[in-house]
mmCIF file of N, CA, C and O in Angstrom:
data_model
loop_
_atom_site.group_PDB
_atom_site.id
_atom_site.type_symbol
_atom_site.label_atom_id
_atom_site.label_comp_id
_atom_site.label_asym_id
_atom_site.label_seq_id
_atom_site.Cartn_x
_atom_site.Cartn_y
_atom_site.Cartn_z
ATOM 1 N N UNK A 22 -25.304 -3.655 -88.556
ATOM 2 C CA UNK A 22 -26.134 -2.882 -89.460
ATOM 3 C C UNK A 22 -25.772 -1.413 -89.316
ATOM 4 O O UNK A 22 -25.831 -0.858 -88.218
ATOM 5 N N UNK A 23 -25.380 -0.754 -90.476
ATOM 6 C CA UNK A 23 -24.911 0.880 -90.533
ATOM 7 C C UNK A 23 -26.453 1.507 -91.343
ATOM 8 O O UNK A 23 -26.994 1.046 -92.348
ATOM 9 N N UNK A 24 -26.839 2.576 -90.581
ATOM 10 C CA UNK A 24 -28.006 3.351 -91.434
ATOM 11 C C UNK A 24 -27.553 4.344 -91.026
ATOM 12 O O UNK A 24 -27.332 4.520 -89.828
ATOM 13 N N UNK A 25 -27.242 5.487 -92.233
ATOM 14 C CA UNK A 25 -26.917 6.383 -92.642
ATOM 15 C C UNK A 25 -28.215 7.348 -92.773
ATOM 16 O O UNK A 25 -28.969 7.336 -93.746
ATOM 17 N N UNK A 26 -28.403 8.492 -91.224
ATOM 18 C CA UNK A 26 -29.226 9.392 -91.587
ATOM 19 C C UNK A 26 -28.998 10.856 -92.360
ATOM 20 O O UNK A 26 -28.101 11.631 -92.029
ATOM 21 N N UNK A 27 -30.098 11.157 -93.613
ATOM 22 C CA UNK A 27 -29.602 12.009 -93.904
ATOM 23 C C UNK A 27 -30.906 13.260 -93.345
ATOM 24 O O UNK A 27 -32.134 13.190 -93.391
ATOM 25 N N UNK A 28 -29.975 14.357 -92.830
ATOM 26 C CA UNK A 28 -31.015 14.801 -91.849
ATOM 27 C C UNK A 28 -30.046 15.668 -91.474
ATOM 28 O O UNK A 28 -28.949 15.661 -92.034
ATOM 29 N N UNK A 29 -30.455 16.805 -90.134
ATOM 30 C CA UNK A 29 -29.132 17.764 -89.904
ATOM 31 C C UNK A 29 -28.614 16.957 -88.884
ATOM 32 O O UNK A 29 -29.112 15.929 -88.427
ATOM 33 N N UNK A 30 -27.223 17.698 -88.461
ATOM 34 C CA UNK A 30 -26.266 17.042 -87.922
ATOM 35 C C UNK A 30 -27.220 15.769 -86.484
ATOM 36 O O UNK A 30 -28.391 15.470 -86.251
ATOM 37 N N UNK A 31 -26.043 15.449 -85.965
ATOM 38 C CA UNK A 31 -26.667 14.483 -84.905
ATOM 39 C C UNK A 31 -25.613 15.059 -83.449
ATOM 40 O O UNK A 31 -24.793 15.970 -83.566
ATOM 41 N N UNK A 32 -25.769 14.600 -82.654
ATOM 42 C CA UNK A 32 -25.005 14.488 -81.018
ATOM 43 C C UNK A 32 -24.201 13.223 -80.714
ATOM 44 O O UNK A 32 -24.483 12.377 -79.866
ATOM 45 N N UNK A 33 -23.290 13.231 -81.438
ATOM 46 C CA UNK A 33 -22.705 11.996 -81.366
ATOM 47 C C UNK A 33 -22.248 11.438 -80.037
ATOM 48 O O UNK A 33 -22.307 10.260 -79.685
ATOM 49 N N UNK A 34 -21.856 12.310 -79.462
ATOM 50 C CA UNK A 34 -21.474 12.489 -77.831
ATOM 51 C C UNK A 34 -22.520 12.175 -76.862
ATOM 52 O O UNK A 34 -22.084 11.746 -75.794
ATOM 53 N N UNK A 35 -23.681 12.270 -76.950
ATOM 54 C CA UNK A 35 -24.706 12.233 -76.310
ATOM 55 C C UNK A 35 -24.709 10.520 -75.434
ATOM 56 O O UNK A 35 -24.340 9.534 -76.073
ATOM 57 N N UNK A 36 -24.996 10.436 -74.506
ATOM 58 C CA UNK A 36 -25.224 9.478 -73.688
ATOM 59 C C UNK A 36 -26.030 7.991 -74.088
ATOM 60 O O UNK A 36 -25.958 6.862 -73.603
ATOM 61 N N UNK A 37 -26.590 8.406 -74.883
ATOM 62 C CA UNK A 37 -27.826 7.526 -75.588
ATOM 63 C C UNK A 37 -27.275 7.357 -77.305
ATOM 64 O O UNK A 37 -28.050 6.825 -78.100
ATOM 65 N N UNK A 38 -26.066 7.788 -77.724
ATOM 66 C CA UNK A 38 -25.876 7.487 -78.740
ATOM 67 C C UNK A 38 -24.096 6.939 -78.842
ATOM 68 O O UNK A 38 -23.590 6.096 -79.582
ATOM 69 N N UNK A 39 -23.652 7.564 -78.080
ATOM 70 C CA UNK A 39 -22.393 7.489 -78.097
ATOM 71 C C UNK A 39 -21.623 6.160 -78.370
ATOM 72 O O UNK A 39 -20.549 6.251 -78.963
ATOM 73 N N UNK A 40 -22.005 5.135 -78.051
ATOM 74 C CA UNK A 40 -21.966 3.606 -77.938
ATOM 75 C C UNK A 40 -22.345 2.964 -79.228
ATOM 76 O O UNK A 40 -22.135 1.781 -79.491
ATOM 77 N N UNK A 41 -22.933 3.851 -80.031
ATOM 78 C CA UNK A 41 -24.128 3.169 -81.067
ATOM 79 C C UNK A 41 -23.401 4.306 -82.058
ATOM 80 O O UNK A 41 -24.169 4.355 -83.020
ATOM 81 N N UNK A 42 -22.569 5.019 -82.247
ATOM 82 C CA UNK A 42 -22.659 5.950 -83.088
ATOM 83 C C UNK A 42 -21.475 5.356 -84.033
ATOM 84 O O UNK A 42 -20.519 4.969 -83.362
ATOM 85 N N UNK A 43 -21.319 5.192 -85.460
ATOM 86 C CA UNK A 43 -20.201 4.903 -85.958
ATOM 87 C C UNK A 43 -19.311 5.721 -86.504
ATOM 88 O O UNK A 43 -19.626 6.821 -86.960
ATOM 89 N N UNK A 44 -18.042 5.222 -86.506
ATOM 90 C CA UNK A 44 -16.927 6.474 -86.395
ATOM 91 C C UNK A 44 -16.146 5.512 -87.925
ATOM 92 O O UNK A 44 -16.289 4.311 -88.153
ATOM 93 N N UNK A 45 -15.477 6.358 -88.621
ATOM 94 C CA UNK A 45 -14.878 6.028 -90.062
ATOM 95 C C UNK A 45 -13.360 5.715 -89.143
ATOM 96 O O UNK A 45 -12.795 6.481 -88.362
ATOM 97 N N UNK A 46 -12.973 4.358 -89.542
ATOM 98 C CA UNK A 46 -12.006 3.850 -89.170
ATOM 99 C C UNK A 46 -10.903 4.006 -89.929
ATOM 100 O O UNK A 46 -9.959 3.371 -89.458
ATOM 101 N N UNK A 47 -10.552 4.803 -91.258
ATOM 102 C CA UNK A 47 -9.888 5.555 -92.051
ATOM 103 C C UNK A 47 -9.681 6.831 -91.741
ATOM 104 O O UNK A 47 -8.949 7.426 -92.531
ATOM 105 N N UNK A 48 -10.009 7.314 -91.027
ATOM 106 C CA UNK A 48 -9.958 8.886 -90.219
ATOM 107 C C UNK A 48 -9.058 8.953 -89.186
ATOM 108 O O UNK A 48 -8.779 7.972 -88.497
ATOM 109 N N UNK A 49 -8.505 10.233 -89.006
ATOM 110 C CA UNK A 49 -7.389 10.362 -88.027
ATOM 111 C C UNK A 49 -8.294 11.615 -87.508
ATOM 112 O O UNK A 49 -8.374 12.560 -88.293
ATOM 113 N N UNK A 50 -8.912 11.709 -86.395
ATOM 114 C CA UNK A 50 -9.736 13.341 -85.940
ATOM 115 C C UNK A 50 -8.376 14.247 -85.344
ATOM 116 O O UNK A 50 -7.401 14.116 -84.604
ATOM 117 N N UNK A 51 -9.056 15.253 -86.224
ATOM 118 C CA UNK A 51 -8.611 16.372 -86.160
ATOM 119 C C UNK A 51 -6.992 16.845 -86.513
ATOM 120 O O UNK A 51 -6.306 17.789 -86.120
ATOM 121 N N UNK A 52 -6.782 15.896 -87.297
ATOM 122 C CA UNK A 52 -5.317 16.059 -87.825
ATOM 123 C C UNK A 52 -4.981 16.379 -89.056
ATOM 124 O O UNK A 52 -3.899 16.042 -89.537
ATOM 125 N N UNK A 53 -6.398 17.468 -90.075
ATOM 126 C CA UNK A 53 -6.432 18.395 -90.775
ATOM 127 C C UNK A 53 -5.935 17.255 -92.762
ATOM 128 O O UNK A 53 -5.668 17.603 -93.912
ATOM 129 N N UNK A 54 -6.055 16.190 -92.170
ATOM 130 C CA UNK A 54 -5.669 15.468 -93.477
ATOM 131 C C UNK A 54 -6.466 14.625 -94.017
ATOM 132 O O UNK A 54 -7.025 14.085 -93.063
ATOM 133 N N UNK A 55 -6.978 14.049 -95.258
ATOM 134 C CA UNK A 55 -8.024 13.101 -96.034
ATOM 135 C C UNK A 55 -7.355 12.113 -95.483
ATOM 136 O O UNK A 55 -6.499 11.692 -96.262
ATOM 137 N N UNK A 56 -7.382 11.412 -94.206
ATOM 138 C CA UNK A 56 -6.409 10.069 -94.267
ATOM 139 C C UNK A 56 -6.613 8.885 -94.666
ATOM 140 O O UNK A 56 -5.847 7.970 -94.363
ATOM 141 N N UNK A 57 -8.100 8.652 -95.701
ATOM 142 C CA UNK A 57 -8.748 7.623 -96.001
ATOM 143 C C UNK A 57 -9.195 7.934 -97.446
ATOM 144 O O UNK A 57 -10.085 7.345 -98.058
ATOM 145 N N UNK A 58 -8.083 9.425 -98.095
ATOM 146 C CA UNK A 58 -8.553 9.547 -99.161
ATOM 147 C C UNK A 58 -9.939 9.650 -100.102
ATOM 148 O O UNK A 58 -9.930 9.505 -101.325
ATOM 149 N N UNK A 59 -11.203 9.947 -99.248
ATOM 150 C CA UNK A 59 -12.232 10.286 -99.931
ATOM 151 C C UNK A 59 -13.134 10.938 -100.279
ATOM 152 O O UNK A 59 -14.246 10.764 -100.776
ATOM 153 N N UNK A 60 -11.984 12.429 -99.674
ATOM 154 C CA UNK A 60 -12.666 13.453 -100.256
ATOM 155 C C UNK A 60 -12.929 14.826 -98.920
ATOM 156 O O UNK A 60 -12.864 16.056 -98.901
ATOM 157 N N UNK A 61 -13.147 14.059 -98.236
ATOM 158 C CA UNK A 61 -13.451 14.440 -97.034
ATOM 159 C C UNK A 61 -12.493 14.883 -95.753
ATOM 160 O O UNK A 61 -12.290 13.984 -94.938
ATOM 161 N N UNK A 62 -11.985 15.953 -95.533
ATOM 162 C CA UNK A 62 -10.900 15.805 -94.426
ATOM 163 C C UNK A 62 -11.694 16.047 -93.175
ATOM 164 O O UNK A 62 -12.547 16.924 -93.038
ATOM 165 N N UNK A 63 -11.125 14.725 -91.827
ATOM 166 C CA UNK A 63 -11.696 14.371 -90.476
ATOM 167 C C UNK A 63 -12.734 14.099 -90.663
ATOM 168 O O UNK A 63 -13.506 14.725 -89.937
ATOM 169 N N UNK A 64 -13.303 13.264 -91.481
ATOM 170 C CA UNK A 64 -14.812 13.020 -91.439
ATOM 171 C C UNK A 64 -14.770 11.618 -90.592
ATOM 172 O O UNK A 64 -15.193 10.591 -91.122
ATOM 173 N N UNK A 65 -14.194 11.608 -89.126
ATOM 174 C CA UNK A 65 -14.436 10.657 -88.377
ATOM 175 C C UNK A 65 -16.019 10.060 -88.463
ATOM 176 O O UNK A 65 -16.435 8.975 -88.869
ATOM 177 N N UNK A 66 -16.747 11.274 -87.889
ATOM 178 C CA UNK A 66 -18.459 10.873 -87.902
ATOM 179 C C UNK A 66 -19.428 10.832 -88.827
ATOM 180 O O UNK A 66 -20.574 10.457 -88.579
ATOM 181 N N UNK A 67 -19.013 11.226 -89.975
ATOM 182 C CA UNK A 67 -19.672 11.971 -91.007
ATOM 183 C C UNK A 67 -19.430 12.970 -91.501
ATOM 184 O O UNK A 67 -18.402 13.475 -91.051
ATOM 185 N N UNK A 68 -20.121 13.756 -92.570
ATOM 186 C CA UNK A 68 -19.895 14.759 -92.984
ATOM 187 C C UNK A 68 -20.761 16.196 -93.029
ATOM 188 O O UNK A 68 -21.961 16.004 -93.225
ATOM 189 N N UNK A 69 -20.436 17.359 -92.908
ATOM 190 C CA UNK A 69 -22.118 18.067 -92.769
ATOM 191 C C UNK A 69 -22.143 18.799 -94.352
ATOM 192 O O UNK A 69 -21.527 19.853 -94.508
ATOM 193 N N UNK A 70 -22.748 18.291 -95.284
ATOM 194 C CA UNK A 70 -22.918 18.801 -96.547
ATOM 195 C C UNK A 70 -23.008 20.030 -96.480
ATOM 196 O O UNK A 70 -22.087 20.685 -96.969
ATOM 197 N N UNK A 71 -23.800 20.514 -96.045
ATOM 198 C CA UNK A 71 -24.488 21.970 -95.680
ATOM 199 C C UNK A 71 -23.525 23.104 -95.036
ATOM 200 O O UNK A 71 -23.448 24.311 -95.266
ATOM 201 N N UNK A 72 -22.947 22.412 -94.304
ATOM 202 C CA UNK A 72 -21.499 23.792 -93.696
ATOM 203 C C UNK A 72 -20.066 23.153 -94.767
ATOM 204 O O UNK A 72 -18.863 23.382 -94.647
ATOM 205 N N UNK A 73 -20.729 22.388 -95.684
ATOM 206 C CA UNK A 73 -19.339 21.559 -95.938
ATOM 207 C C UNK A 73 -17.871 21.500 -95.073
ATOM 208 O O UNK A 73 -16.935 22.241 -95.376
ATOM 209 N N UNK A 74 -17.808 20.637 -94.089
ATOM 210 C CA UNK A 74 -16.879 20.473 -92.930
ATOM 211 C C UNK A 74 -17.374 19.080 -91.948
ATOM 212 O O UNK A 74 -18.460 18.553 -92.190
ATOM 213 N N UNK A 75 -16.909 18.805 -91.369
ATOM 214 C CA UNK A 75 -16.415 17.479 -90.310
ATOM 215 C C UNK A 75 -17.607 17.582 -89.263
ATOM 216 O O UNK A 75 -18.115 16.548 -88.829
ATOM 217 N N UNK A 76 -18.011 18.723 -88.895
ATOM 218 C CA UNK A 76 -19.010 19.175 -87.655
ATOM 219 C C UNK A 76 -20.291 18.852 -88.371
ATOM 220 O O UNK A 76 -20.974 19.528 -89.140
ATOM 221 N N UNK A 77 -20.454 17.380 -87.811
ATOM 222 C CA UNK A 77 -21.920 16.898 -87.590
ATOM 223 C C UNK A 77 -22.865 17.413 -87.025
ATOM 224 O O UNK A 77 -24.054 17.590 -87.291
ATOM 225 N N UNK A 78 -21.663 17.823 -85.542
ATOM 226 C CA UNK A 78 -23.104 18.960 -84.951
ATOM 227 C C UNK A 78 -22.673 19.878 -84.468
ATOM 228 O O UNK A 78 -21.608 20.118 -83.898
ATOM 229 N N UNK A 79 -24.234 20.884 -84.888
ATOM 230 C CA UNK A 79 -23.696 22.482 -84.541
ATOM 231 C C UNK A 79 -24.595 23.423 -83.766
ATOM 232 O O UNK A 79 -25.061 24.547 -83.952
ATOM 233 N N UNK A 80 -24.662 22.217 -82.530
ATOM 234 C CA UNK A 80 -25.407 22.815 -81.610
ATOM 235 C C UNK A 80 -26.971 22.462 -81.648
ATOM 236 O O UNK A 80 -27.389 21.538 -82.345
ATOM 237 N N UNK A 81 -27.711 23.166 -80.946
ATOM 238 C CA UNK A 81 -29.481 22.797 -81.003
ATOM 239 C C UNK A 81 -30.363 23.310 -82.344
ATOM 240 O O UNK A 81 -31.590 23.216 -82.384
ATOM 241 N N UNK A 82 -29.808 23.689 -83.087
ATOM 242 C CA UNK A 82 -30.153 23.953 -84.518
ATOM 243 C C UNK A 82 -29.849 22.503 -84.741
ATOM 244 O O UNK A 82 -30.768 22.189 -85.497
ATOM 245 N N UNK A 83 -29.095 21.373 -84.543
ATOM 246 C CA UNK A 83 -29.302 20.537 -85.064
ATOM 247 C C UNK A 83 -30.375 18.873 -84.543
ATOM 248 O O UNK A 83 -30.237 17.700 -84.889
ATOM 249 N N UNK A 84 -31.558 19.670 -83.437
ATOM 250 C CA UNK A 84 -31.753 18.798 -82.254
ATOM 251 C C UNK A 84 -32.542 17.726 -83.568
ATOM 252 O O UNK A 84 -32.070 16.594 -83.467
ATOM 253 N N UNK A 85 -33.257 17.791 -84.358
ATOM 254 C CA UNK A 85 -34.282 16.864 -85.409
ATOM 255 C C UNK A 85 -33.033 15.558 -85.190
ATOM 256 O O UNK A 85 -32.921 14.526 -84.529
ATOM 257 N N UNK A 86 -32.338 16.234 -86.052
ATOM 258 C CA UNK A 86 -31.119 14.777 -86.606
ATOM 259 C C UNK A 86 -30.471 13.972 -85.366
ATOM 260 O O UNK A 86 -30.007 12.841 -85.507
ATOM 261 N N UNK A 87 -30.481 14.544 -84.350
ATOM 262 C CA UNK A 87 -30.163 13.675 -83.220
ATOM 263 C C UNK A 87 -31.205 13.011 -82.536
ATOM 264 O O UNK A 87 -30.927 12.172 -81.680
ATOM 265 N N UNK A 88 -32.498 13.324 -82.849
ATOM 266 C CA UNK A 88 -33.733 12.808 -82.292
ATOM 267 C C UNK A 88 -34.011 11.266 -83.223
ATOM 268 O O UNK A 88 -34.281 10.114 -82.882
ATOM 269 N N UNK A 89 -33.766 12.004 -84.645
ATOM 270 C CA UNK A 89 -33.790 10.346 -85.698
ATOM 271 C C UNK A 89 -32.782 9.129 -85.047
ATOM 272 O O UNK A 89 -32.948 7.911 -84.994
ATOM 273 N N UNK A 90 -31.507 10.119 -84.509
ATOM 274 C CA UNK A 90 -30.167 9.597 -84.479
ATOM 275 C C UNK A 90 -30.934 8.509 -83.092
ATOM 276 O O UNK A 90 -31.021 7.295 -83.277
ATOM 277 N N UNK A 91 -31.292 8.975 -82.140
ATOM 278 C CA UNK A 91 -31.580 8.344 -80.783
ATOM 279 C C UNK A 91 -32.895 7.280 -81.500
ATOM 280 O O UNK A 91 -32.866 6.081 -81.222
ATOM 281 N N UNK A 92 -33.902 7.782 -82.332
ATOM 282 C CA UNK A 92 -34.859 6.936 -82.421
ATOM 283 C C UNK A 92 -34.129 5.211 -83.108
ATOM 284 O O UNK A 92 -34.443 4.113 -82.649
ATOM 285 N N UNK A 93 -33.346 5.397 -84.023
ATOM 286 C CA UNK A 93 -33.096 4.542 -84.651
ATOM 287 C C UNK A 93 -31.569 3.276 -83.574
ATOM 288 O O UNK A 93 -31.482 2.057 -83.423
ATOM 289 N N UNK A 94 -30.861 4.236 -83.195
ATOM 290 C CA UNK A 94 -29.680 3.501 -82.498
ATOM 291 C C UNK A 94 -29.370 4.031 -80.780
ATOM 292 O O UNK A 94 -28.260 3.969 -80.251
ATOM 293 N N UNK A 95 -30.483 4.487 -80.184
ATOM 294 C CA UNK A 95 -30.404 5.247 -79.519
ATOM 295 C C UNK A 95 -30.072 3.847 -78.123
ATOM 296 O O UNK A 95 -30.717 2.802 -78.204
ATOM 297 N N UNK A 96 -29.036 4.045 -76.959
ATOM 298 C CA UNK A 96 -28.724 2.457 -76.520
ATOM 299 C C UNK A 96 -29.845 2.625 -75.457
ATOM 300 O O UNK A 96 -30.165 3.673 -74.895
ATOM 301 N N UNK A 97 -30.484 1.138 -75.260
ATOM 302 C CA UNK A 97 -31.579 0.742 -74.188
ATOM 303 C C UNK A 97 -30.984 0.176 -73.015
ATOM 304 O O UNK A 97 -29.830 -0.238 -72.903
ATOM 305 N N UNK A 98 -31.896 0.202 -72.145
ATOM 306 C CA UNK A 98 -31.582 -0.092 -71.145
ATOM 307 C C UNK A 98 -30.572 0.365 -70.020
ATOM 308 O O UNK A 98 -29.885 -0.371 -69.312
ATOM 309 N N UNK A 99 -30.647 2.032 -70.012
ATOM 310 C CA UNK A 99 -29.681 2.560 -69.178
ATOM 311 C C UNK A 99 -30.371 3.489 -68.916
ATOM 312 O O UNK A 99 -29.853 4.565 -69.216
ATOM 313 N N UNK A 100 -31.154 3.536 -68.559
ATOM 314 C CA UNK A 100 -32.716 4.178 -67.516
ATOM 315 C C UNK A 100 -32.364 5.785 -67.985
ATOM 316 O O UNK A 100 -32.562 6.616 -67.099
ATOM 317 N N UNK A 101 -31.987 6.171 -68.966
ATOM 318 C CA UNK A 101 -31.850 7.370 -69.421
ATOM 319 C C UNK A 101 -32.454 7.579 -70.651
ATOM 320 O O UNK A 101 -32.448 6.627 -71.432
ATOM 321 N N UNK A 102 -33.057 8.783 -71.048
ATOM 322 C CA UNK A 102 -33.718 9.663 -72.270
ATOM 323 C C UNK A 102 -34.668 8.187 -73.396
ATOM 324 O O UNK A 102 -35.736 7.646 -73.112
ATOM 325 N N UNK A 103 -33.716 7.904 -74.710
ATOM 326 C CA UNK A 103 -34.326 7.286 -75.293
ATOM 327 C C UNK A 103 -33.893 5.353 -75.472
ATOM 328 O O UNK A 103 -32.867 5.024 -74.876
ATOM 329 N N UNK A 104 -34.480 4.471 -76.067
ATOM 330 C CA UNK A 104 -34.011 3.269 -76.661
ATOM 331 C C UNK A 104 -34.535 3.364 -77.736
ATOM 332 O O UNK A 104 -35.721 3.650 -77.900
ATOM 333 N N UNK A 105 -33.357 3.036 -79.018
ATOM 334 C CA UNK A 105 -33.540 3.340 -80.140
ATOM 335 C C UNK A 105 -34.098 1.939 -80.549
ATOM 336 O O UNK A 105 -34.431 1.209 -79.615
ATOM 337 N N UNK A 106 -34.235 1.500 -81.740
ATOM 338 C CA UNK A 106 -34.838 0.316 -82.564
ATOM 339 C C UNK A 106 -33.633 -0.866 -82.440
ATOM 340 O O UNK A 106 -33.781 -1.959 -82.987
#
């Protein structure tokens, strides 16, 4: 199951998401090219409408969208922060 939050960026890196986070398997990171043709260049994780660019996250201005991000897929059972749904 993929759910697509729309919300500000997320922490993809984060401990509690990292495992759970989905990455565009048409993407080459950081190698400056659309490699999946859709519009988007490096949008491994997503996209950030708002800075229009690749950077999901941009720091603690973006803590909301990583809080949805942990509530919904956040991984259980590793005695750390959250378990998502």
């Amino acid at each position: 199951v993929y759910v697509g939050i729309i919300d500000e960026g997320y922490m993809y890196t984060h401990e509690d998401l990292a495992a759970n986070a989905a990455k565009n398997p048409g993407e080459v990171a950081g190698n400056g090219v659309d490699d999946d043709g859709n519009g988007y260049v490096d949008d491994v994780y997503g996209w950030d409408f708002a800075g229009n660019n690749a950077s999901v996250f941009d720091g603690v201005g973006d803590d909301h969208g990583a809080h949805v991000a942990g509530t919904i897929g956040g991984v259980g059972g590793n005695s750390r922060g959250v378990a998502g749904m």
